[in-house]
Amino acid sequence: MYKRHSGTASSTAVSQNLGGVRGHYSYLFKKWGNHLSSEDQREAEELFQRYGYNAFLSDRLPLNRKIPDTRDPSRCKRREYPENLPTISVILIYLDEALSIIKRAIRSIIDRTPAKLLKEIILVDDNSSNEELKGSLDAYIGIIRKERPGLVKKVRHKEQMGLSQARISGWEVATGDVVAIFDAHIEVQVHWAEPLLTRIKMDRTLVLTPVFDKVNFDDLQVTLYYPAADGFDWAMWCAYDGFRPEWYQLNDKSQPGKSPSIMGILVVDRLFFGEIGLLDPGMKVYGGENVELAIRVWLCGGSIEVVPCSKVAHIERAHKPYQHDLSITMKRNALRVAEVWLDDYKKNVYVAWNLPLKDHGVDFGDVTERKKLREKLKCKPFQWYLDNVYPMLDPWNDLFGYGALKNDLRKDLCVDQGPLPGHTPIVYTCHYFTPQLCYYRTNGELYIGGIKSHKYEENRCLVDTGEMPGLYNCKEAKKKGFHMYWEFKQGEAIKNRETNRCLEVRLGTNAGYHLILQECSGQHWTIKHVITEQ
């Protein structure tokens, strides 16, 4: 199981929709909203573009709405917890959220957390421009304070500082034994806190995450998500992953499971979080800060668990309103993680982003203090993490080269995976996007169209099956006995080890070039980036 944990629908405002035409062109109106007038659809779409979810509908739902209890009925719902649990401070971070979303998050925390456990709710505003989040939100906080004096606190940044610093700002004013750091677009489930606090009472070095049910961005209905570990790929993108085999052997899906990473929403002993270095304040805007924390926790004396009996409903936005291209800061932050924590494996992050190992031109900031923290905490090497925590990451130890693959006859053309679905690679005008990313391993496998980060995932191997080269999942190619191993050195031929035929280009009858397999004629190939010369 491997699923990116972020909104994947790319929403684009459609002029016809905003002009009052029925909104079936927008992602918002695929399942919801046909009953609305054109005027209401226009308003709903404008709010959707601003927030990435259906704020129009949120504004019309009760703040204390009921959400389905998706906990395991036979194990979680019947479980009892100790009386003397630690207190918890809940930190909600946000940037330009809809007011009703924040108010509903606050209401759910108050209603579904035992008063004796809930120390405070801390709102951290990362310099929102939404005026509603000033006076109107303050007025709502005033109402809560009459009900629970001192319960709600508010921190506002004078300039946008990003997710890492927002979480740190909340931690700095927290006074509970435990801090829960959440996005503000959540609703907690009944008895969400007790399973987490029980685990931390047993072991203060645990960093925990609940299981998130998805709140649909359009109709705001809750979709059940089953327990899963949090993982990542070599580009440092976070994703759902499977637990280790020993968790499944328990045959009890209510039991906590060890996790290689964390999604960025976390629950941790407040003092331990400070001891281990909080979050890296050098991370910008969004992305990678959660993976950095996870690697550091595991290497420096802690561990990470997913707690299935704790459920939190979380809106998955259709798009992130604060930055349209998340890859810009994600790339920069990923290289920062690599430089501090990945040792000899930092090259894999460069490979994943198709960057040269040197002179890449990405400024990831000063990491001196983070390296000093690693020394101070006496952290283990990253190899230990691969061996003991995340062995499913493919170490890419035998990777020779990566990037665009060109023939010396036509250097404006690149090897390309060709049309999908299909099994025929081509040469095509170079554009350097994923379909043209090639990878050669010293075991002889040559991938076209990307490389996977995990051992259980399938790469697509170049094979010799006749006059034309083919492209097949490597396991399938091996099973069928296709000739899939090649000899290649930079600036030389690409020659099949079994058939002794070479991959070459030839001018076709329609004046276009295509890939062929034939007796070697002396054509040479170069791959964009070489890791080590053979």
Short mmCIF file of C-alpha atoms in Angstrom, two decimals:
data_model
loop_
_atom_site.label_atom_id
_atom_site.label_comp_id
_atom_site.label_asym_id
_atom_site.label_seq_id
_atom_site.Cartn_x
_atom_site.Cartn_y
_atom_site.Cartn_z
CA MET A 1 0.00 0.00 0.00
CA TYR A 2 1.60 3.26 -1.11
CA LYS A 3 -0.48 6.40 -1.35
CA ARG A 4 0.58 10.01 -1.49
CA HIS A 5 -0.93 11.86 1.46
CA SER A 6 -1.96 15.12 -0.15
CA GLY A 7 -4.66 16.46 -2.39
CA THR A 8 -4.07 15.17 -5.88
CA ALA A 9 -6.81 16.97 -7.78
CA SER A 10 -5.42 20.01 -9.54
CA SER A 11 -8.25 22.51 -9.54
CA THR A 12 -8.39 25.27 -12.11
CA ALA A 13 -10.91 28.06 -12.03
CA VAL A 14 -13.07 27.90 -15.12
CA SER A 15 -14.33 31.19 -16.46
CA GLN A 16 -17.64 29.70 -17.61
CA ASN A 17 -18.28 28.39 -14.11
CA LEU A 18 -17.56 31.71 -12.46
CA GLY A 19 -19.81 33.39 -14.96
CA GLY A 20 -22.81 31.55 -13.58
CA VAL A 21 -22.87 28.40 -15.73
CA ARG A 22 -23.48 25.14 -13.85
CA GLY A 23 -20.21 24.15 -12.25
CA HIS A 24 -19.58 20.68 -13.67
CA TYR A 25 -16.21 21.83 -15.06
CA SER A 26 -14.80 22.30 -11.55
CA TYR A 27 -13.55 19.49 -9.32
CA LEU A 28 -15.77 20.95 -6.62
CA PHE A 29 -18.95 20.11 -8.52
CA LYS A 30 -18.19 16.55 -9.62
CA LYS A 31 -20.26 15.03 -6.80
CA TRP A 32 -21.71 18.03 -5.01
CA GLY A 33 -23.57 21.25 -5.68
CA ASN A 34 -25.96 20.60 -8.57
CA HIS A 35 -28.82 21.83 -6.38
CA LEU A 36 -27.25 25.28 -6.01
CA SER A 37 -28.21 28.37 -7.91
CA SER A 38 -25.70 29.82 -10.34
CA GLU A 39 -24.97 32.62 -7.88
CA ASP A 40 -24.28 30.18 -5.05
CA GLN A 41 -22.11 28.05 -7.33
CA ARG A 42 -20.08 31.08 -8.22
CA GLU A 43 -19.53 31.90 -4.53
CA ALA A 44 -18.71 28.27 -3.72
CA GLU A 45 -16.16 28.08 -6.53
CA GLU A 46 -14.47 31.31 -5.48
CA LEU A 47 -14.13 30.03 -1.91
CA PHE A 48 -12.89 26.67 -3.23
CA GLN A 49 -10.14 28.36 -5.20
CA ARG A 50 -9.14 30.35 -2.13
CA TYR A 51 -9.01 27.48 0.36
CA GLY A 52 -8.71 24.23 -1.58
CA TYR A 53 -11.84 22.77 0.04
CA ASN A 54 -15.57 23.52 0.23
CA ALA A 55 -15.66 26.48 2.59
CA PHE A 56 -19.13 27.40 1.25
CA LEU A 57 -20.52 24.15 2.66
CA SER A 58 -18.43 24.37 5.84
CA ASP A 59 -19.97 27.75 6.64
CA ARG A 60 -23.39 26.09 6.60
CA LEU A 61 -22.60 23.04 8.75
CA PRO A 62 -22.96 22.98 12.56
CA LEU A 63 -19.70 23.60 14.40
CA ASN A 64 -20.47 20.62 16.62
CA ARG A 65 -21.50 18.30 13.81
CA LYS A 66 -21.31 14.58 14.43
CA ILE A 67 -18.82 12.55 12.44
CA PRO A 68 -18.89 8.75 12.15
CA ASP A 69 -17.00 6.85 14.83
CA THR A 70 -14.68 4.72 12.71
CA ARG A 71 -12.72 3.09 15.54
CA ASP A 72 -12.54 -0.69 15.73
CA PRO A 73 -15.78 -1.58 17.57
CA SER A 74 -14.60 -4.78 19.22
CA ARG A 75 -11.20 -3.55 20.40
CA CYS A 76 -10.86 0.24 20.45
CA LYS A 77 -14.36 1.18 21.60
CA ARG A 78 -14.26 -1.21 24.54
CA ARG A 79 -10.76 -0.32 25.67
CA GLU A 80 -10.29 1.38 29.03
CA TYR A 81 -7.48 3.80 29.83
CA PRO A 82 -5.69 4.84 33.03
CA GLU A 83 -7.15 7.66 35.11
CA ASN A 84 -3.90 9.57 35.76
CA LEU A 85 -2.83 10.41 32.21
CA PRO A 86 -0.59 13.34 31.22
CA THR A 87 -2.19 16.63 30.20
CA ILE A 88 -2.16 17.68 26.56
CA SER A 89 -1.75 20.99 24.73
CA VAL A 90 -3.29 20.97 21.26
CA ILE A 91 -1.55 23.24 18.76
CA LEU A 92 -3.46 24.17 15.60
CA ILE A 93 -1.34 25.78 12.87
CA TYR A 94 -2.85 27.56 9.91
CA LEU A 95 -2.39 29.99 7.08
CA ASP A 96 -5.54 31.51 5.56
CA GLU A 97 -7.93 28.76 6.61
CA ALA A 98 -11.68 29.32 6.43
CA LEU A 99 -12.96 30.68 9.75
CA SER A 100 -15.65 27.99 10.12
CA ILE A 101 -13.04 25.24 9.67
CA ILE A 102 -10.94 26.56 12.55
CA LYS A 103 -13.98 27.07 14.77
CA ARG A 104 -15.13 23.50 14.10
CA ALA A 105 -11.66 22.14 14.95
CA ILE A 106 -11.71 24.02 18.27
CA ARG A 107 -15.23 22.84 19.04
CA SER A 108 -14.41 19.20 18.33
CA ILE A 109 -11.33 19.29 20.57
CA ILE A 110 -13.29 20.80 23.47
CA ASP A 111 -16.24 18.43 23.07
CA ARG A 112 -14.23 15.23 22.57
CA THR A 113 -11.30 15.66 24.96
CA PRO A 114 -11.78 15.12 28.71
CA ALA A 115 -11.52 18.51 30.42
CA LYS A 116 -9.01 17.22 32.97
CA LEU A 117 -6.65 16.21 30.15
CA LEU A 118 -7.01 19.25 27.88
CA LYS A 119 -4.53 21.83 29.15
CA GLU A 120 -4.97 24.37 26.34
CA ILE A 121 -5.61 24.94 22.65
CA ILE A 122 -2.95 27.08 20.98
CA LEU A 123 -3.74 28.71 17.63
CA VAL A 124 -0.70 29.61 15.53
CA ASP A 125 -1.45 31.96 12.64
CA ASP A 126 1.42 32.05 10.13
CA ASN A 127 0.57 35.60 9.05
CA SER A 128 -2.78 34.99 7.37
CA SER A 129 -4.20 37.71 5.14
CA ASN A 130 -7.81 36.61 5.76
CA GLU A 131 -9.41 39.39 7.82
CA GLU A 132 -11.94 36.96 9.32
CA LEU A 133 -9.08 35.30 11.19
CA LYS A 134 -8.51 38.46 13.17
CA GLY A 135 -11.59 40.12 14.67
CA SER A 136 -14.14 37.37 13.99
CA LEU A 137 -11.91 34.60 15.28
CA ASP A 138 -10.99 36.66 18.33
CA ALA A 139 -14.69 37.11 19.06
CA TYR A 140 -15.21 33.34 18.93
CA ILE A 141 -12.20 32.81 21.21
CA GLY A 142 -13.81 35.26 23.62
CA ILE A 143 -16.94 33.10 23.76
CA ILE A 144 -14.83 30.00 24.48
CA ARG A 145 -12.94 31.80 27.23
CA LYS A 146 -16.21 32.50 29.03
CA GLU A 147 -16.87 28.77 28.94
CA ARG A 148 -13.27 27.74 29.72
CA PRO A 149 -11.11 30.68 30.93
CA GLY A 150 -7.56 30.58 29.61
CA LEU A 151 -8.17 27.52 27.44
CA VAL A 152 -7.53 29.09 24.03
CA LYS A 153 -4.32 30.97 23.27
CA LYS A 154 -3.33 32.64 20.03
CA VAL A 155 0.07 33.26 18.44
CA ARG A 156 0.38 35.29 15.24
CA HIS A 157 3.54 35.57 13.16
CA LYS A 158 4.36 39.04 11.85
CA GLU A 159 5.58 37.44 8.62
CA GLN A 160 5.04 34.04 7.00
CA MET A 161 7.61 31.63 8.45
CA GLY A 162 6.45 28.22 7.25
CA LEU A 163 5.18 25.03 8.84
CA SER A 164 8.26 24.18 10.88
CA GLN A 165 8.46 27.53 12.64
CA ALA A 166 4.68 27.62 13.18
CA ARG A 167 4.89 24.31 15.02
CA ILE A 168 7.86 25.53 17.04
CA SER A 169 6.01 28.74 17.95
CA GLY A 170 3.13 26.69 19.35
CA TRP A 171 5.49 24.46 21.33
CA GLU A 172 7.20 27.48 22.87
CA VAL A 173 4.02 28.65 24.63
CA ALA A 174 2.64 25.20 25.47
CA THR A 175 2.51 24.11 29.10
CA GLY A 176 0.90 20.64 28.90
CA ASP A 177 2.86 17.46 29.54
CA VAL A 178 2.26 16.42 25.93
CA VAL A 179 1.83 18.49 22.76
CA ALA A 180 -0.37 17.51 19.83
CA ILE A 181 0.52 19.50 16.72
CA PHE A 182 -2.25 19.45 14.14
CA ASP A 183 -3.33 21.28 11.02
CA ALA A 184 -6.35 23.45 11.73
CA HIS A 185 -8.52 21.64 9.14
CA ILE A 186 -9.25 18.66 11.38
CA GLU A 187 -11.97 17.27 13.64
CA VAL A 188 -10.97 14.92 16.42
CA GLN A 189 -12.89 11.75 17.19
CA VAL A 190 -14.19 10.72 20.60
CA HIS A 191 -11.44 9.26 22.84
CA TRP A 192 -8.77 10.43 20.40
CA ALA A 193 -6.42 11.62 23.16
CA GLU A 194 -6.47 8.75 25.67
CA PRO A 195 -4.73 6.10 23.49
CA LEU A 196 -1.95 8.56 22.64
CA LEU A 197 -1.42 9.75 26.21
CA THR A 198 -1.38 6.16 27.46
CA ARG A 199 1.44 5.27 25.08
CA ILE A 200 3.50 8.34 26.01
CA LYS A 201 2.99 7.64 29.70
CA MET A 202 4.58 4.23 29.05
CA ASP A 203 7.47 5.64 26.97
CA ARG A 204 8.25 9.37 26.78
CA THR A 205 10.56 8.88 23.78
CA LEU A 206 7.67 7.94 21.49
CA VAL A 207 6.52 10.27 18.75
CA LEU A 208 2.97 9.32 17.80
CA THR A 209 0.42 9.92 15.12
CA PRO A 210 -3.29 9.03 15.10
CA VAL A 211 -4.93 7.39 12.12
CA PHE A 212 -6.43 10.00 9.82
CA ASP A 213 -9.79 9.54 8.21
CA LYS A 214 -10.17 11.63 5.08
CA VAL A 215 -12.66 14.49 4.96
CA ASN A 216 -13.54 14.92 1.29
CA PHE A 217 -12.67 18.37 -0.02
CA ASP A 218 -16.00 18.69 -1.84
CA ASP A 219 -18.85 17.30 0.29
CA LEU A 220 -16.89 17.25 3.60
CA GLN A 221 -18.04 13.69 4.29
CA VAL A 222 -15.68 11.46 6.26
CA THR A 223 -14.05 8.52 4.47
CA LEU A 224 -12.62 5.71 6.59
CA TYR A 225 -8.87 5.15 6.34
CA TYR A 226 -7.36 1.98 7.75
CA PRO A 227 -4.15 1.99 9.80
CA ALA A 228 -0.97 2.32 7.76
CA ALA A 229 2.60 3.31 8.38
CA ASP A 230 3.97 6.60 7.10
CA GLY A 231 6.86 6.32 4.67
CA PHE A 232 8.63 8.38 2.04
CA ASP A 233 10.59 8.08 -1.18
CA TRP A 234 14.10 9.32 -1.94
CA ALA A 235 12.70 12.68 -3.04
CA MET A 236 11.46 12.98 0.58
CA TRP A 237 7.80 12.97 -0.47
CA CYS A 238 5.67 11.54 2.32
CA ALA A 239 3.32 8.64 1.60
CA TYR A 240 1.38 5.85 3.24
CA ASP A 241 3.24 2.55 3.42
CA GLY A 242 2.82 -0.87 4.96
CA PHE A 243 3.76 -1.79 8.53
CA ARG A 244 6.54 -4.22 9.25
CA PRO A 245 5.51 -7.93 9.03
CA GLU A 246 5.49 -8.35 12.81
CA TRP A 247 2.55 -5.93 13.14
CA TYR A 248 0.41 -7.99 10.77
CA GLN A 249 1.39 -11.15 12.65
CA LEU A 250 -0.33 -9.73 15.75
CA ASN A 251 -3.66 -10.08 13.91
CA ASP A 252 -4.94 -7.08 15.90
CA LYS A 253 -5.39 -3.87 13.91
CA SER A 254 -5.94 -1.87 17.11
CA GLN A 255 -2.31 -2.29 18.20
CA PRO A 256 0.21 0.54 17.68
CA GLY A 257 2.55 -0.03 14.76
CA LYS A 258 6.09 1.23 14.30
CA SER A 259 6.42 3.70 11.42
CA PRO A 260 9.48 4.87 9.44
CA SER A 261 8.13 8.41 9.20
CA ILE A 262 5.33 10.72 10.24
CA MET A 263 2.94 12.90 8.26
CA GLY A 264 3.74 16.09 10.11
CA ILE A 265 0.78 15.84 12.49
CA LEU A 266 2.28 14.52 15.68
CA VAL A 267 1.83 13.93 19.40
CA VAL A 268 4.92 13.94 21.61
CA ASP A 269 6.12 14.51 25.17
CA ARG A 270 6.71 18.27 25.31
CA LEU A 271 10.09 18.13 27.05
CA PHE A 272 11.37 15.23 24.94
CA PHE A 273 10.47 17.16 21.80
CA GLY A 274 12.71 19.99 22.96
CA GLU A 275 15.52 17.62 23.96
CA ILE A 276 15.61 16.03 20.54
CA GLY A 277 15.73 19.35 18.68
CA LEU A 278 12.11 20.22 17.80
CA LEU A 279 11.75 20.76 14.05
CA ASP A 280 14.43 22.17 11.79
CA PRO A 281 13.68 25.93 11.66
CA GLY A 282 15.70 26.11 8.44
CA MET A 283 12.97 24.32 6.52
CA LYS A 284 10.98 26.66 4.28
CA VAL A 285 7.21 26.80 3.70
CA TYR A 286 6.27 23.14 3.16
CA GLY A 287 7.70 19.66 2.70
CA GLY A 288 10.42 17.45 4.12
CA GLU A 289 10.28 18.73 7.70
CA ASN A 290 8.30 15.68 8.79
CA VAL A 291 10.76 13.24 7.20
CA GLU A 292 13.67 15.10 8.78
CA LEU A 293 12.04 14.78 12.19
CA ALA A 294 11.30 11.10 11.66
CA ILE A 295 14.84 10.17 10.67
CA ARG A 296 16.23 12.19 13.59
CA VAL A 297 13.87 10.60 16.11
CA TRP A 298 14.82 7.09 15.05
CA LEU A 299 18.57 7.80 14.86
CA CYS A 300 18.77 9.78 18.07
CA GLY A 301 17.00 7.72 20.70
CA GLY A 302 13.27 7.71 20.00
CA SER A 303 10.79 5.86 17.84
CA ILE A 304 7.60 6.56 15.91
CA GLU A 305 4.26 4.80 16.15
CA VAL A 306 0.86 4.99 14.50
CA VAL A 307 -1.92 4.51 17.08
CA PRO A 308 -5.03 3.02 15.41
CA CYS A 309 -7.42 3.61 18.33
CA SER A 310 -6.86 7.36 17.99
CA LYS A 311 -8.81 8.76 15.03
CA VAL A 312 -8.71 12.27 13.60
CA ALA A 313 -10.65 13.42 10.53
CA HIS A 314 -8.49 15.54 8.23
CA ILE A 315 -9.48 17.51 5.13
CA GLU A 316 -7.41 16.56 2.10
CA ARG A 317 -7.30 19.74 0.07
CA ALA A 318 -7.72 19.66 -3.68
CA HIS A 319 -4.86 22.15 -3.90
CA LYS A 320 -2.55 23.99 -1.52
CA PRO A 321 -3.46 27.69 -1.52
CA TYR A 322 -0.16 28.96 -0.13
CA GLN A 323 2.07 27.75 -2.97
CA HIS A 324 1.05 26.36 -6.34
CA ASP A 325 4.30 24.52 -7.08
CA LEU A 326 5.25 22.68 -3.90
CA SER A 327 8.23 21.07 -5.62
CA ILE A 328 10.25 24.29 -5.37
CA THR A 329 10.60 24.28 -1.59
CA MET A 330 10.24 20.49 -1.39
CA LYS A 331 13.41 20.06 -3.45
CA ARG A 332 15.32 22.57 -1.38
CA ASN A 333 14.19 21.05 1.91
CA ALA A 334 14.92 17.51 0.70
CA LEU A 335 18.53 18.43 -0.05
CA ARG A 336 18.80 19.91 3.43
CA VAL A 337 17.65 16.63 4.97
CA ALA A 338 20.14 14.74 2.82
CA GLU A 339 23.07 16.92 3.80
CA VAL A 340 22.56 16.49 7.54
CA TRP A 341 21.24 12.95 7.95
CA LEU A 342 21.72 10.65 4.97
CA ASP A 343 25.52 10.18 4.99
CA ASP A 344 26.62 8.26 1.88
CA TYR A 345 23.00 7.95 0.74
CA LYS A 346 22.49 11.66 0.22
CA LYS A 347 23.29 11.11 -3.44
CA ASN A 348 19.95 9.28 -3.76
CA VAL A 349 18.05 12.50 -3.07
CA TYR A 350 19.92 14.20 -5.90
CA VAL A 351 19.14 11.27 -8.18
CA ALA A 352 15.45 11.42 -7.22
CA TRP A 353 15.31 15.10 -8.15
CA ASN A 354 17.45 14.58 -11.29
CA LEU A 355 20.09 17.01 -10.03
CA PRO A 356 23.87 16.77 -10.49
CA LEU A 357 25.76 15.65 -7.41
CA LYS A 358 27.86 18.82 -7.58
CA ASP A 359 27.07 22.37 -8.67
CA HIS A 360 23.32 21.78 -8.42
CA GLY A 361 22.59 25.46 -7.71
CA VAL A 362 20.06 24.82 -4.91
CA ASP A 363 20.63 26.85 -1.73
CA PHE A 364 19.43 24.69 1.16
CA GLY A 365 20.71 27.07 3.82
CA ASP A 366 23.24 26.77 6.63
CA VAL A 367 23.12 23.31 8.25
CA THR A 368 25.95 23.86 10.75
CA GLU A 369 23.70 23.90 13.81
CA ARG A 370 21.78 20.83 12.72
CA LYS A 371 25.02 18.89 12.26
CA LYS A 372 26.11 19.99 15.72
CA LEU A 373 22.78 18.73 17.08
CA ARG A 374 23.44 15.34 15.49
CA GLU A 375 26.82 15.16 17.20
CA LYS A 376 25.39 16.31 20.54
CA LEU A 377 22.65 13.67 20.51
CA LYS A 378 25.16 10.95 19.51
CA CYS A 379 22.89 9.76 16.73
CA LYS A 380 23.33 6.52 14.80
CA PRO A 381 24.43 6.47 11.13
CA PHE A 382 21.77 6.42 8.43
CA GLN A 383 22.80 2.88 7.49
CA TRP A 384 21.30 1.75 10.82
CA TYR A 385 17.98 3.35 9.81
CA LEU A 386 17.97 1.50 6.49
CA ASP A 387 18.84 -1.80 8.13
CA ASN A 388 16.50 -1.61 11.12
CA VAL A 389 13.68 0.85 10.39
CA TYR A 390 13.06 1.12 6.65
CA PRO A 391 14.66 -1.84 4.85
CA MET A 392 12.12 -1.50 2.03
CA LEU A 393 13.93 1.58 0.70
CA ASP A 394 16.04 0.53 -2.27
CA PRO A 395 19.56 1.81 -1.46
CA TRP A 396 20.44 2.25 -5.17
CA ASN A 397 23.98 1.14 -4.32
CA ASP A 398 24.77 -0.05 -7.84
CA LEU A 399 23.49 2.96 -9.78
CA PHE A 400 25.99 4.10 -12.42
CA GLY A 401 24.21 7.00 -14.11
CA TYR A 402 20.88 8.80 -14.44
CA GLY A 403 19.05 11.43 -16.45
CA ALA A 404 18.57 12.01 -20.15
CA LEU A 405 20.10 9.38 -22.45
CA LYS A 406 21.32 10.68 -25.85
CA ASN A 407 22.88 9.19 -28.96
CA ASP A 408 25.85 11.06 -30.42
CA LEU A 409 24.17 11.15 -33.86
CA ARG A 410 21.30 13.36 -32.68
CA LYS A 411 21.93 15.13 -29.40
CA ASP A 412 18.61 16.98 -29.61
CA LEU A 413 16.78 13.66 -29.19
CA CYS A 414 16.38 11.71 -25.94
CA VAL A 415 15.35 8.15 -25.20
CA ASP A 416 11.71 8.26 -24.08
CA GLN A 417 9.36 5.65 -22.61
CA GLY A 418 6.93 6.23 -25.46
CA PRO A 419 3.12 6.16 -25.39
CA LEU A 420 1.37 4.61 -22.39
CA PRO A 421 -0.02 2.07 -22.14
CA GLY A 422 2.59 0.49 -24.34
CA HIS A 423 5.92 -1.30 -24.40
CA THR A 424 7.83 0.54 -27.13
CA PRO A 425 10.50 3.10 -26.17
CA ILE A 426 11.23 5.85 -28.66
CA VAL A 427 13.55 8.78 -29.29
CA TYR A 428 11.85 12.13 -28.97
CA THR A 429 12.76 15.81 -28.80
CA CYS A 430 14.41 16.34 -25.41
CA HIS A 431 12.16 17.83 -22.73
CA TYR A 432 13.85 16.20 -19.68
CA PHE A 433 10.67 15.31 -17.79
CA THR A 434 10.00 11.94 -16.17
CA PRO A 435 9.26 9.93 -19.37
CA GLN A 436 12.84 10.70 -20.48
CA LEU A 437 14.60 9.93 -17.20
CA CYS A 438 16.82 6.86 -17.59
CA TYR A 439 18.85 4.92 -15.02
CA TYR A 440 21.61 2.39 -15.58
CA ARG A 441 22.58 -0.06 -12.85
CA THR A 442 25.85 -1.94 -12.87
CA ASN A 443 23.92 -5.23 -12.72
CA GLY A 444 22.97 -4.41 -16.32
CA GLU A 445 19.40 -3.18 -15.88
CA LEU A 446 18.47 -0.03 -17.79
CA TYR A 447 15.28 1.74 -16.70
CA ILE A 448 13.38 4.23 -18.83
CA GLY A 449 10.74 6.58 -17.43
CA GLY A 450 11.77 6.87 -13.78
CA ILE A 451 13.16 4.76 -10.96
CA LYS A 452 11.25 3.53 -7.92
CA SER A 453 12.41 4.16 -4.36
CA HIS A 454 11.15 0.91 -2.80
CA LYS A 455 12.17 -2.69 -3.28
CA TYR A 456 8.57 -3.82 -3.69
CA GLU A 457 7.89 -1.41 -6.58
CA GLU A 458 8.35 -2.22 -10.26
CA ASN A 459 10.81 -0.46 -12.55
CA ARG A 460 10.50 -0.74 -16.32
CA CYS A 461 13.49 -2.43 -17.94
CA LEU A 462 14.76 -2.07 -21.49
CA VAL A 463 14.76 -5.50 -23.15
CA ASP A 464 15.87 -7.09 -26.42
CA THR A 465 12.91 -9.01 -27.83
CA GLY A 466 13.63 -8.64 -31.56
CA GLU A 467 14.39 -5.88 -34.02
CA MET A 468 12.68 -3.25 -31.85
CA PRO A 469 13.56 -2.74 -28.17
CA GLY A 470 10.84 -3.30 -25.58
CA LEU A 471 10.06 -1.83 -22.18
CA TYR A 472 8.57 -4.13 -19.52
CA ASN A 473 8.31 -4.38 -15.76
CA CYS A 474 11.60 -5.93 -14.75
CA LYS A 475 10.09 -8.89 -12.87
CA GLU A 476 7.84 -9.66 -15.83
CA ALA A 477 10.78 -9.43 -18.23
CA LYS A 478 12.85 -11.79 -16.11
CA LYS A 479 9.98 -14.27 -15.79
CA LYS A 480 9.45 -14.31 -19.56
CA GLY A 481 13.15 -14.74 -20.25
CA PHE A 482 13.56 -11.45 -22.08
CA HIS A 483 17.13 -10.27 -22.63
CA MET A 484 17.28 -7.43 -20.11
CA TYR A 485 20.94 -6.95 -19.18
CA TRP A 486 23.17 -4.44 -20.95
CA GLU A 487 26.77 -3.31 -21.03
CA PHE A 488 27.25 0.45 -21.00
CA LYS A 489 30.05 2.90 -20.27
CA GLN A 490 29.74 6.63 -20.67
CA GLY A 491 30.32 7.66 -24.29
CA GLU A 492 30.25 4.09 -25.58
CA ALA A 493 27.75 1.63 -27.04
CA ILE A 494 24.77 0.13 -25.19
CA LYS A 495 25.17 -3.60 -25.87
CA ASN A 496 22.97 -6.47 -24.73
CA ARG A 497 24.99 -8.97 -22.70
CA GLU A 498 23.19 -12.00 -24.14
CA THR A 499 22.38 -11.14 -27.76
CA ASN A 500 25.45 -8.88 -28.35
CA ARG A 501 23.20 -6.51 -30.28
CA CYS A 502 23.37 -2.77 -29.68
CA LEU A 503 20.70 -0.20 -29.00
CA GLU A 504 21.00 2.33 -31.82
CA VAL A 505 19.00 4.93 -33.73
CA ARG A 506 18.08 4.78 -37.39
CA LEU A 507 16.42 7.18 -39.78
CA GLY A 508 13.02 5.81 -40.75
CA THR A 509 11.08 6.06 -43.98
CA ASN A 510 9.11 9.05 -42.67
CA ALA A 511 12.33 11.03 -42.03
CA GLY A 512 12.05 10.47 -38.28
CA TYR A 513 14.49 8.60 -36.07
CA HIS A 514 13.57 5.51 -34.10
CA LEU A 515 15.26 3.02 -31.78
CA ILE A 516 16.42 -0.30 -33.17
CA LEU A 517 18.48 -3.31 -32.07
CA GLN A 518 21.12 -4.43 -34.53
CA GLU A 519 24.72 -5.49 -34.96
CA CYS A 520 26.82 -2.80 -33.34
CA SER A 521 27.83 -0.11 -35.84
CA GLY A 522 29.81 2.16 -33.53
CA GLN A 523 27.08 4.46 -32.22
CA HIS A 524 27.73 5.95 -28.80
CA TRP A 525 25.50 7.06 -25.92
CA THR A 526 25.86 9.49 -23.03
CA ILE A 527 23.75 9.73 -19.90
CA LYS A 528 23.34 13.14 -18.27
CA HIS A 529 24.74 12.38 -14.79
CA VAL A 530 27.38 9.80 -13.89
CA ILE A 531 27.81 8.74 -10.26
CA THR A 532 30.98 6.66 -10.53
CA GLU A 533 32.95 5.69 -13.58
CA GLN A 534 33.26 1.93 -14.11
#
